[in-house]
Amino acid sequence: MSDGTIVAEEIAATGELPEEAAPPTDTTGTPSAVPEHAGGSGSDAAATSEDTPSAPASKAGRNLPAALAVGFGLGLSLIAILLWAPKVLVGVIAVAVAVATWEVTKRLREADVLVPRIPLLIGGQAVVWLAWPIGPQGVLGAFGATALTLMVWRLFDHGLRATPRNYLRDTAISVFTLTWIPLLASFAVLMLSEDKGNLRVLSFMILVVCSDVGGYVAGVLFGKHPMVPHISPKKSWEGFGGSLVFCVIGGLLTVTLLLQANSMIGVLLGVGLVLVATSGDLIESQVKRELGIKDMGTLLPGHGGIMDRLDSMLPSAFVAWLVLTALL
C-alpha cells in the first residue's frame, strides 16, 4: 500500500491530518514497546527530561497543591449539582465522556491506532443521553448501534479499493474505548434516574474519593510492598489496605446516613468499590504504559486529563449501580 493511501486512510478514520511524527512502530504497525523504568510511577513510564522544569511534586509524583485545589473545586461543584440540580449532572457526564473520549482517541492516534473518532463521539453521547429517558434499553441499543457503526466505518474508511490496514486491532480497540468510557459512564446516569438517585450517585462518588485518599495516605506513610510493580510500581499492598479501610467506613456511613439502608449493604459496596476502583486505575496505567505516556491529557493541573480522573470512577459507577439496584 502506498504512503498516500495510508495517509488518506488515517484522515478518513480521524477527520484530521496526521501528526508530523509518530511513535516508532514494528512491522505490523503496532507501537513499539516502551522500556519500563524501575523508578517509574505506574503509568509514568514516559518520564520527562531531567532538563525540563516541573512543579513541586508529592511523593506520589503529582503537584499536590494544584491537585488538591482542582479536586476540591470539582468535588464541591458536583455536590452542589447533585443536591440542588441533579438533572444537570447528565450534561456534566456527557461533556466529561466527550472530552475523555477525545483524549483517548488522540493518544491512540499518536500511537498509529486509527480509532474512528466521529462515530465514537456521537455514539458515546447517544449511550449517555438515552440512559435518562429510556433506561438500560436505551443504553444497550445505543451501544450496539455504535459498535456496529465502528466496525463498518473502520472497514470502509480507506475507500472501496484498498485493503484495510490493522482492521481487527483498530476495531477491537474502538469497541474497547466505547465500553471503557461511554458505557460505564452511563451507569451513573441510570443511578441518577432511580429513587434517591442523586444520593446514590453522591454515595458512590464519596466512596471513590475514600478509596483514593485512603490509598494515598497509607501508601505514602507505610507503602513498602508493591502490588503489581510491572503495571504501577508505586501502588502498594499497604496503600490497598488503606483504601479498603477508608472505603468500608465510607460505605457504612453513606449507606446508613444518606440512603438510610442496611449498614451491611455499605460494607459490601465499600469492598466492591475499592476492588473495581483499584482495578480501573491499574487498567488505565497499563494502557498508558503501552502507549508510552504519563497522562491522557493536561486539562486538569495536578491530575492530567479528564480520563485520568475518571479511570476509577467509571467501573465504580457500574458496580455501585449493580449493588444498589439489587439490594435497595
CSV table of C-alpha atoms in Angstrom, one decimal:
chain,number,residue,atom,x,y,z
A,1,MET,CA,0.0,0.0,0.0
A,2,SER,CA,1.4,3.4,-0.9
A,3,ASP,CA,2.1,6.1,1.7
A,4,GLY,CA,-0.6,8.3,0.1
A,5,THR,CA,-3.2,5.5,0.7
A,6,ILE,CA,-2.1,5.2,4.3
A,7,VAL,CA,-2.4,8.9,4.9
A,8,ALA,CA,-5.8,9.0,3.2
A,9,GLU,CA,-6.9,6.2,5.4
A,10,GLU,CA,-5.8,8.0,8.6
A,11,ILE,CA,-7.5,11.2,7.5
A,12,ALA,CA,-10.8,9.3,6.9
A,13,ALA,CA,-10.6,7.5,10.2
A,14,THR,CA,-9.9,10.5,12.4
A,15,GLY,CA,-11.0,13.5,10.4
A,16,GLU,CA,-7.7,15.2,10.9
A,17,LEU,CA,-4.3,15.4,9.2
A,18,PRO,CA,-1.7,13.1,10.7
A,19,GLU,CA,0.9,14.3,13.2
A,20,GLU,CA,4.3,15.2,11.8
A,21,ALA,CA,5.9,12.5,13.7
A,22,ALA,CA,4.5,9.2,15.1
A,23,PRO,CA,6.0,6.8,17.7
A,24,PRO,CA,8.2,4.1,16.2
A,25,THR,CA,6.2,1.0,15.1
A,26,ASP,CA,7.1,-2.5,14.4
A,27,THR,CA,6.3,-4.3,11.1
A,28,THR,CA,2.7,-4.7,12.0
A,29,GLY,CA,2.1,-1.1,12.7
A,30,THR,CA,1.8,-1.7,16.4
A,31,PRO,CA,3.6,0.9,18.7
A,32,SER,CA,7.0,-0.4,19.8
A,33,ALA,CA,7.4,-1.4,23.4
A,34,VAL,CA,8.3,1.4,25.7
A,35,PRO,CA,11.1,0.5,28.1
A,36,GLU,CA,9.9,0.2,31.7
A,37,HIS,CA,12.0,2.1,34.3
A,38,ALA,CA,12.2,0.7,37.7
A,39,GLY,CA,11.9,4.2,39.2
A,40,GLY,CA,8.7,4.9,37.2
A,41,SER,CA,5.3,5.6,38.7
A,42,GLY,CA,2.5,3.4,37.5
A,43,SER,CA,1.8,4.6,34.0
A,44,ASP,CA,4.5,7.2,34.3
A,45,ALA,CA,6.8,5.2,32.0
A,46,ALA,CA,7.3,8.2,29.8
A,47,ALA,CA,9.4,10.2,32.2
A,48,THR,CA,10.1,13.9,31.4
A,49,SER,CA,13.6,15.0,30.6
A,50,GLU,CA,15.8,16.0,33.5
A,51,ASP,CA,16.4,19.4,32.0
A,52,THR,CA,12.6,20.2,31.9
A,53,PRO,CA,11.5,22.3,34.9
A,54,SER,CA,8.5,20.9,36.7
A,55,ALA,CA,6.2,22.0,39.6
A,56,PRO,CA,6.9,20.6,43.1
A,57,ALA,CA,5.6,17.1,43.2
A,58,SER,CA,4.4,14.9,46.1
A,59,LYS,CA,5.7,11.5,46.9
A,60,ALA,CA,3.0,10.2,44.6
A,61,GLY,CA,4.6,12.1,41.7
A,62,ARG,CA,2.0,14.9,41.4
A,63,ASN,CA,1.8,18.6,42.0
A,64,LEU,CA,-0.1,18.2,45.3
A,65,PRO,CA,-1.3,21.8,45.9
A,66,ALA,CA,-2.7,22.0,42.3
A,67,ALA,CA,-4.2,18.5,42.6
A,68,LEU,CA,-5.9,19.4,45.9
A,69,ALA,CA,-7.3,22.7,44.6
A,70,VAL,CA,-8.7,21.1,41.4
A,71,GLY,CA,-10.0,18.1,43.4
A,72,PHE,CA,-11.8,20.3,46.0
A,73,GLY,CA,-13.2,22.5,43.3
A,74,LEU,CA,-14.6,19.6,41.3
A,75,GLY,CA,-15.9,17.9,44.3
A,76,LEU,CA,-17.8,20.9,45.7
A,77,SER,CA,-19.2,21.7,42.2
A,78,LEU,CA,-20.6,18.1,41.8
A,79,ILE,CA,-22.0,18.1,45.3
A,80,ALA,CA,-23.8,21.3,44.7
A,81,ILE,CA,-25.2,20.0,41.4
A,82,LEU,CA,-26.4,16.7,43.0
A,83,LEU,CA,-28.1,18.5,45.9
A,84,TRP,CA,-29.8,21.3,44.0
A,85,ALA,CA,-29.9,20.5,40.3
A,86,PRO,CA,-29.4,16.7,39.8
A,87,LYS,CA,-30.6,16.6,36.2
A,88,VAL,CA,-27.7,18.9,35.3
A,89,LEU,CA,-25.4,16.1,36.1
A,90,VAL,CA,-26.5,14.3,32.9
A,91,GLY,CA,-25.0,17.1,30.9
A,92,VAL,CA,-21.8,17.1,33.0
A,93,ILE,CA,-21.3,13.4,32.5
A,94,ALA,CA,-21.9,13.8,28.8
A,95,VAL,CA,-19.3,16.5,28.5
A,96,ALA,CA,-16.8,14.5,30.6
A,97,VAL,CA,-17.4,11.5,28.4
A,98,ALA,CA,-16.8,13.5,25.2
A,99,VAL,CA,-13.6,15.1,26.5
A,100,ALA,CA,-12.3,11.8,27.8
A,101,THR,CA,-13.1,10.1,24.5
A,102,TRP,CA,-11.3,12.8,22.6
A,103,GLU,CA,-8.2,12.5,24.9
A,104,VAL,CA,-8.0,8.7,24.5
A,105,THR,CA,-8.6,8.7,20.7
A,106,LYS,CA,-5.9,11.4,20.3
A,107,ARG,CA,-3.4,9.4,22.3
A,108,LEU,CA,-4.3,6.2,20.3
A,109,ARG,CA,-3.9,8.1,17.0
A,110,GLU,CA,-0.4,9.3,18.1
A,111,ALA,CA,0.4,5.6,18.5
A,112,ASP,CA,-0.9,4.8,15.0
A,113,VAL,CA,-4.1,3.2,16.1
A,114,LEU,CA,-6.8,4.5,13.8
A,115,VAL,CA,-9.8,4.6,16.0
A,116,PRO,CA,-12.8,6.3,14.3
A,117,ARG,CA,-13.3,9.4,16.3
A,118,ILE,CA,-16.5,10.8,14.9
A,119,PRO,CA,-18.8,7.7,15.5
A,120,LEU,CA,-17.2,7.2,18.9
A,121,LEU,CA,-18.0,10.8,19.9
A,122,ILE,CA,-21.6,10.7,18.5
A,123,GLY,CA,-22.3,7.2,19.7
A,124,GLY,CA,-20.9,7.9,23.1
A,125,GLN,CA,-23.3,10.8,23.5
A,126,ALA,CA,-26.2,8.6,22.5
A,127,VAL,CA,-25.2,6.0,25.1
A,128,VAL,CA,-25.2,8.6,27.9
A,129,TRP,CA,-28.2,10.7,26.9
A,130,LEU,CA,-30.6,7.7,26.2
A,131,ALA,CA,-29.9,6.3,29.7
A,132,TRP,CA,-32.0,9.1,31.3
A,133,PRO,CA,-35.4,8.9,29.4
A,134,ILE,CA,-35.3,5.2,28.3
A,135,GLY,CA,-33.1,3.4,30.8
A,136,PRO,CA,-31.0,0.2,30.2
A,137,GLN,CA,-32.7,-0.5,26.9
A,138,GLY,CA,-31.6,2.9,25.6
A,139,VAL,CA,-28.1,2.3,26.7
A,140,LEU,CA,-28.0,-1.2,25.2
A,141,GLY,CA,-29.5,0.0,21.9
A,142,ALA,CA,-27.1,2.9,21.5
A,143,PHE,CA,-24.1,0.8,22.4
A,144,GLY,CA,-25.0,-1.9,19.9
A,145,ALA,CA,-25.7,0.6,17.1
A,146,THR,CA,-22.4,2.4,17.8
A,147,ALA,CA,-20.4,-0.8,17.9
A,148,LEU,CA,-21.8,-1.9,14.6
A,149,THR,CA,-21.1,1.6,13.1
A,150,LEU,CA,-17.5,1.4,14.3
A,151,MET,CA,-17.0,-2.0,12.6
A,152,VAL,CA,-18.4,-0.8,9.3
A,153,TRP,CA,-16.7,2.7,9.5
A,154,ARG,CA,-13.3,1.2,10.0
A,155,LEU,CA,-13.9,-1.3,7.2
A,156,PHE,CA,-14.5,1.3,4.5
A,157,ASP,CA,-12.9,4.5,5.8
A,158,HIS,CA,-9.9,3.9,3.5
A,159,GLY,CA,-12.2,3.6,0.4
A,160,LEU,CA,-13.6,0.7,-1.6
A,161,ARG,CA,-10.4,-0.3,-3.5
A,162,ALA,CA,-7.8,-0.5,-0.8
A,163,THR,CA,-7.2,-3.3,1.8
A,164,PRO,CA,-7.9,-2.2,5.4
A,165,ARG,CA,-4.7,-1.9,7.5
A,166,ASN,CA,-4.8,-3.3,11.1
A,167,TYR,CA,-8.6,-3.6,10.8
A,168,LEU,CA,-9.1,-6.2,13.6
A,169,ARG,CA,-6.8,-4.4,16.1
A,170,ASP,CA,-8.3,-0.9,15.4
A,171,THR,CA,-11.9,-2.2,15.6
A,172,ALA,CA,-11.3,-4.1,18.8
A,173,ILE,CA,-9.7,-1.0,20.4
A,174,SER,CA,-12.6,1.1,19.2
A,175,VAL,CA,-15.2,-1.1,20.9
A,176,PHE,CA,-13.0,-1.3,24.0
A,177,THR,CA,-13.0,2.5,24.1
A,178,LEU,CA,-16.7,2.6,23.7
A,179,THR,CA,-17.1,0.2,26.6
A,180,TRP,CA,-14.5,1.8,28.8
A,181,ILE,CA,-15.8,5.3,28.7
A,182,PRO,CA,-19.4,5.9,27.5
A,183,LEU,CA,-20.9,2.6,28.5
A,184,LEU,CA,-19.5,2.6,32.0
A,185,ALA,CA,-20.3,6.2,32.5
A,186,SER,CA,-24.0,5.6,31.5
A,187,PHE,CA,-24.5,3.6,34.8
A,188,ALA,CA,-24.1,6.9,36.7
A,189,VAL,CA,-27.0,8.3,34.7
A,190,LEU,CA,-29.0,5.1,35.3
A,191,MET,CA,-28.4,5.5,39.0
A,192,LEU,CA,-29.5,9.1,38.9
A,193,SER,CA,-32.9,8.2,37.5
A,194,GLU,CA,-33.7,5.9,40.4
A,195,ASP,CA,-35.3,6.7,43.7
A,196,LYS,CA,-32.9,8.9,45.7
A,197,GLY,CA,-30.8,8.8,42.6
A,198,ASN,CA,-28.8,12.0,43.5
A,199,LEU,CA,-27.9,10.5,46.9
A,200,ARG,CA,-26.9,7.2,45.3
A,201,VAL,CA,-24.5,8.9,42.9
A,202,LEU,CA,-23.2,11.1,45.8
A,203,SER,CA,-22.6,7.9,47.8
A,204,PHE,CA,-20.6,6.2,45.1
A,205,MET,CA,-18.5,9.3,44.4
A,206,ILE,CA,-17.7,9.7,48.2
A,207,LEU,CA,-16.6,6.0,48.2
A,208,VAL,CA,-14.3,6.5,45.2
A,209,VAL,CA,-12.7,9.5,47.0
A,210,CYS,CA,-12.4,7.5,50.2
A,211,SER,CA,-10.6,4.8,48.2
A,212,ASP,CA,-8.2,7.4,46.6
A,213,VAL,CA,-7.5,9.2,49.9
A,214,GLY,CA,-7.0,6.0,51.9
A,215,GLY,CA,-4.7,4.5,49.3
A,216,TYR,CA,-2.7,7.7,49.1
A,217,VAL,CA,-2.3,8.2,52.8
A,218,ALA,CA,-1.4,4.6,53.6
A,219,GLY,CA,0.8,4.3,50.6
A,220,VAL,CA,2.8,7.4,51.4
A,221,LEU,CA,3.2,6.6,55.1
A,222,PHE,CA,3.5,2.8,55.1
A,223,GLY,CA,3.9,1.6,51.5
A,224,LYS,CA,6.7,-0.9,51.2
A,225,HIS,CA,5.4,-3.9,49.3
A,226,PRO,CA,4.4,-3.3,45.6
A,227,MET,CA,1.2,-4.8,44.4
A,228,VAL,CA,1.9,-5.0,40.7
A,229,PRO,CA,5.3,-3.5,40.0
A,230,HIS,CA,5.2,-4.1,36.3
A,231,ILE,CA,2.0,-2.1,35.9
A,232,SER,CA,2.1,0.5,38.6
A,233,PRO,CA,5.3,0.4,40.7
A,234,LYS,CA,4.1,2.9,43.3
A,235,LYS,CA,0.9,1.0,44.2
A,236,SER,CA,1.5,-0.9,47.4
A,237,TRP,CA,-0.4,-3.5,49.4
A,238,GLU,CA,-0.3,-1.1,52.3
A,239,GLY,CA,-2.0,1.5,50.2
A,240,PHE,CA,-4.6,-1.0,49.1
A,241,GLY,CA,-5.3,-1.8,52.8
A,242,GLY,CA,-5.8,1.9,53.4
A,243,SER,CA,-8.2,2.2,50.5
A,244,LEU,CA,-10.1,-0.8,51.9
A,245,VAL,CA,-10.4,0.6,55.4
A,246,PHE,CA,-11.5,4.1,54.2
A,247,CYS,CA,-13.9,2.7,51.7
A,248,VAL,CA,-15.7,0.3,54.1
A,249,ILE,CA,-16.0,3.1,56.7
A,250,GLY,CA,-17.3,5.4,54.0
A,251,GLY,CA,-19.7,2.8,52.8
A,252,LEU,CA,-21.1,2.3,56.3
A,253,LEU,CA,-21.7,6.0,56.8
A,254,THR,CA,-23.1,6.9,53.4
A,255,VAL,CA,-25.5,4.0,53.1
A,256,THR,CA,-26.7,4.4,56.6
A,257,LEU,CA,-26.9,8.2,56.8
A,258,LEU,CA,-27.6,9.2,53.2
A,259,LEU,CA,-29.6,6.2,51.9
A,260,GLN,CA,-31.0,5.1,55.2
A,261,ALA,CA,-30.4,1.4,54.3
A,262,ASN,CA,-28.9,-1.6,56.0
A,263,SER,CA,-25.3,-1.0,57.0
A,264,MET,CA,-24.2,-4.3,55.6
A,265,ILE,CA,-25.0,-3.0,52.1
A,266,GLY,CA,-22.5,-0.3,52.9
A,267,VAL,CA,-19.8,-2.9,53.7
A,268,LEU,CA,-20.5,-4.8,50.5
A,269,LEU,CA,-20.5,-1.6,48.5
A,270,GLY,CA,-17.3,-0.4,50.1
A,271,VAL,CA,-15.4,-3.7,49.4
A,272,GLY,CA,-16.8,-3.9,45.9
A,273,LEU,CA,-15.8,-0.3,45.0
A,274,VAL,CA,-12.3,-0.5,46.4
A,275,LEU,CA,-11.7,-3.6,44.2
A,276,VAL,CA,-13.0,-2.1,41.0
A,277,ALA,CA,-11.6,1.4,41.7
A,278,THR,CA,-8.2,0.0,42.1
A,279,SER,CA,-8.6,-2.2,39.0
A,280,GLY,CA,-9.8,0.8,37.0
A,281,ASP,CA,-6.7,2.7,38.0
A,282,LEU,CA,-4.5,-0.2,37.0
A,283,ILE,CA,-6.2,-0.6,33.7
A,284,GLU,CA,-5.5,3.0,32.7
A,285,SER,CA,-2.0,2.6,34.0
A,286,GLN,CA,-1.4,-0.3,31.7
A,287,VAL,CA,-3.0,1.5,28.7
A,288,LYS,CA,-0.7,4.5,29.3
A,289,ARG,CA,2.3,2.3,29.8
A,290,GLU,CA,1.8,0.6,26.5
A,291,LEU,CA,1.3,4.0,24.8
A,292,GLY,CA,4.4,5.3,26.5
A,293,ILE,CA,2.7,8.4,28.1
A,294,LYS,CA,2.3,9.8,31.6
A,295,ASP,CA,-1.2,11.3,31.3
A,296,MET,CA,-4.0,11.1,28.9
A,297,GLY,CA,-4.3,14.9,28.8
A,298,THR,CA,-3.3,18.1,30.5
A,299,LEU,CA,-6.7,19.8,31.2
A,300,LEU,CA,-6.6,19.4,35.0
A,301,PRO,CA,-3.5,20.7,36.8
A,302,GLY,CA,-2.1,18.1,39.1
A,303,HIS,CA,-4.3,15.3,37.7
A,304,GLY,CA,-3.6,15.1,34.0
A,305,GLY,CA,-6.7,14.9,31.8
A,306,ILE,CA,-10.3,14.2,32.4
A,307,MET,CA,-9.7,10.5,31.7
A,308,ASP,CA,-7.1,10.5,34.4
A,309,ARG,CA,-9.8,11.4,36.9
A,310,LEU,CA,-12.4,9.0,35.5
A,311,ASP,CA,-10.3,5.9,35.5
A,312,SER,CA,-11.5,4.6,38.9
A,313,MET,CA,-14.9,6.3,38.6
A,314,LEU,CA,-16.1,4.5,35.5
A,315,PRO,CA,-16.0,0.9,36.7
A,316,SER,CA,-17.2,2.0,40.2
A,317,ALA,CA,-20.3,3.5,38.6
A,318,PHE,CA,-21.3,0.1,37.2
A,319,VAL,CA,-20.7,-1.8,40.5
A,320,ALA,CA,-22.5,0.9,42.6
A,321,TRP,CA,-25.5,0.7,40.2
A,322,LEU,CA,-25.5,-3.1,40.3
A,323,VAL,CA,-25.3,-3.3,44.1
A,324,LEU,CA,-27.7,-0.5,45.0
A,325,THR,CA,-30.3,-1.6,42.3
A,326,ALA,CA,-30.2,-5.2,43.5
A,327,LEU,CA,-30.2,-4.5,47.3
A,328,LEU,CA,-32.2,-1.3,47.9
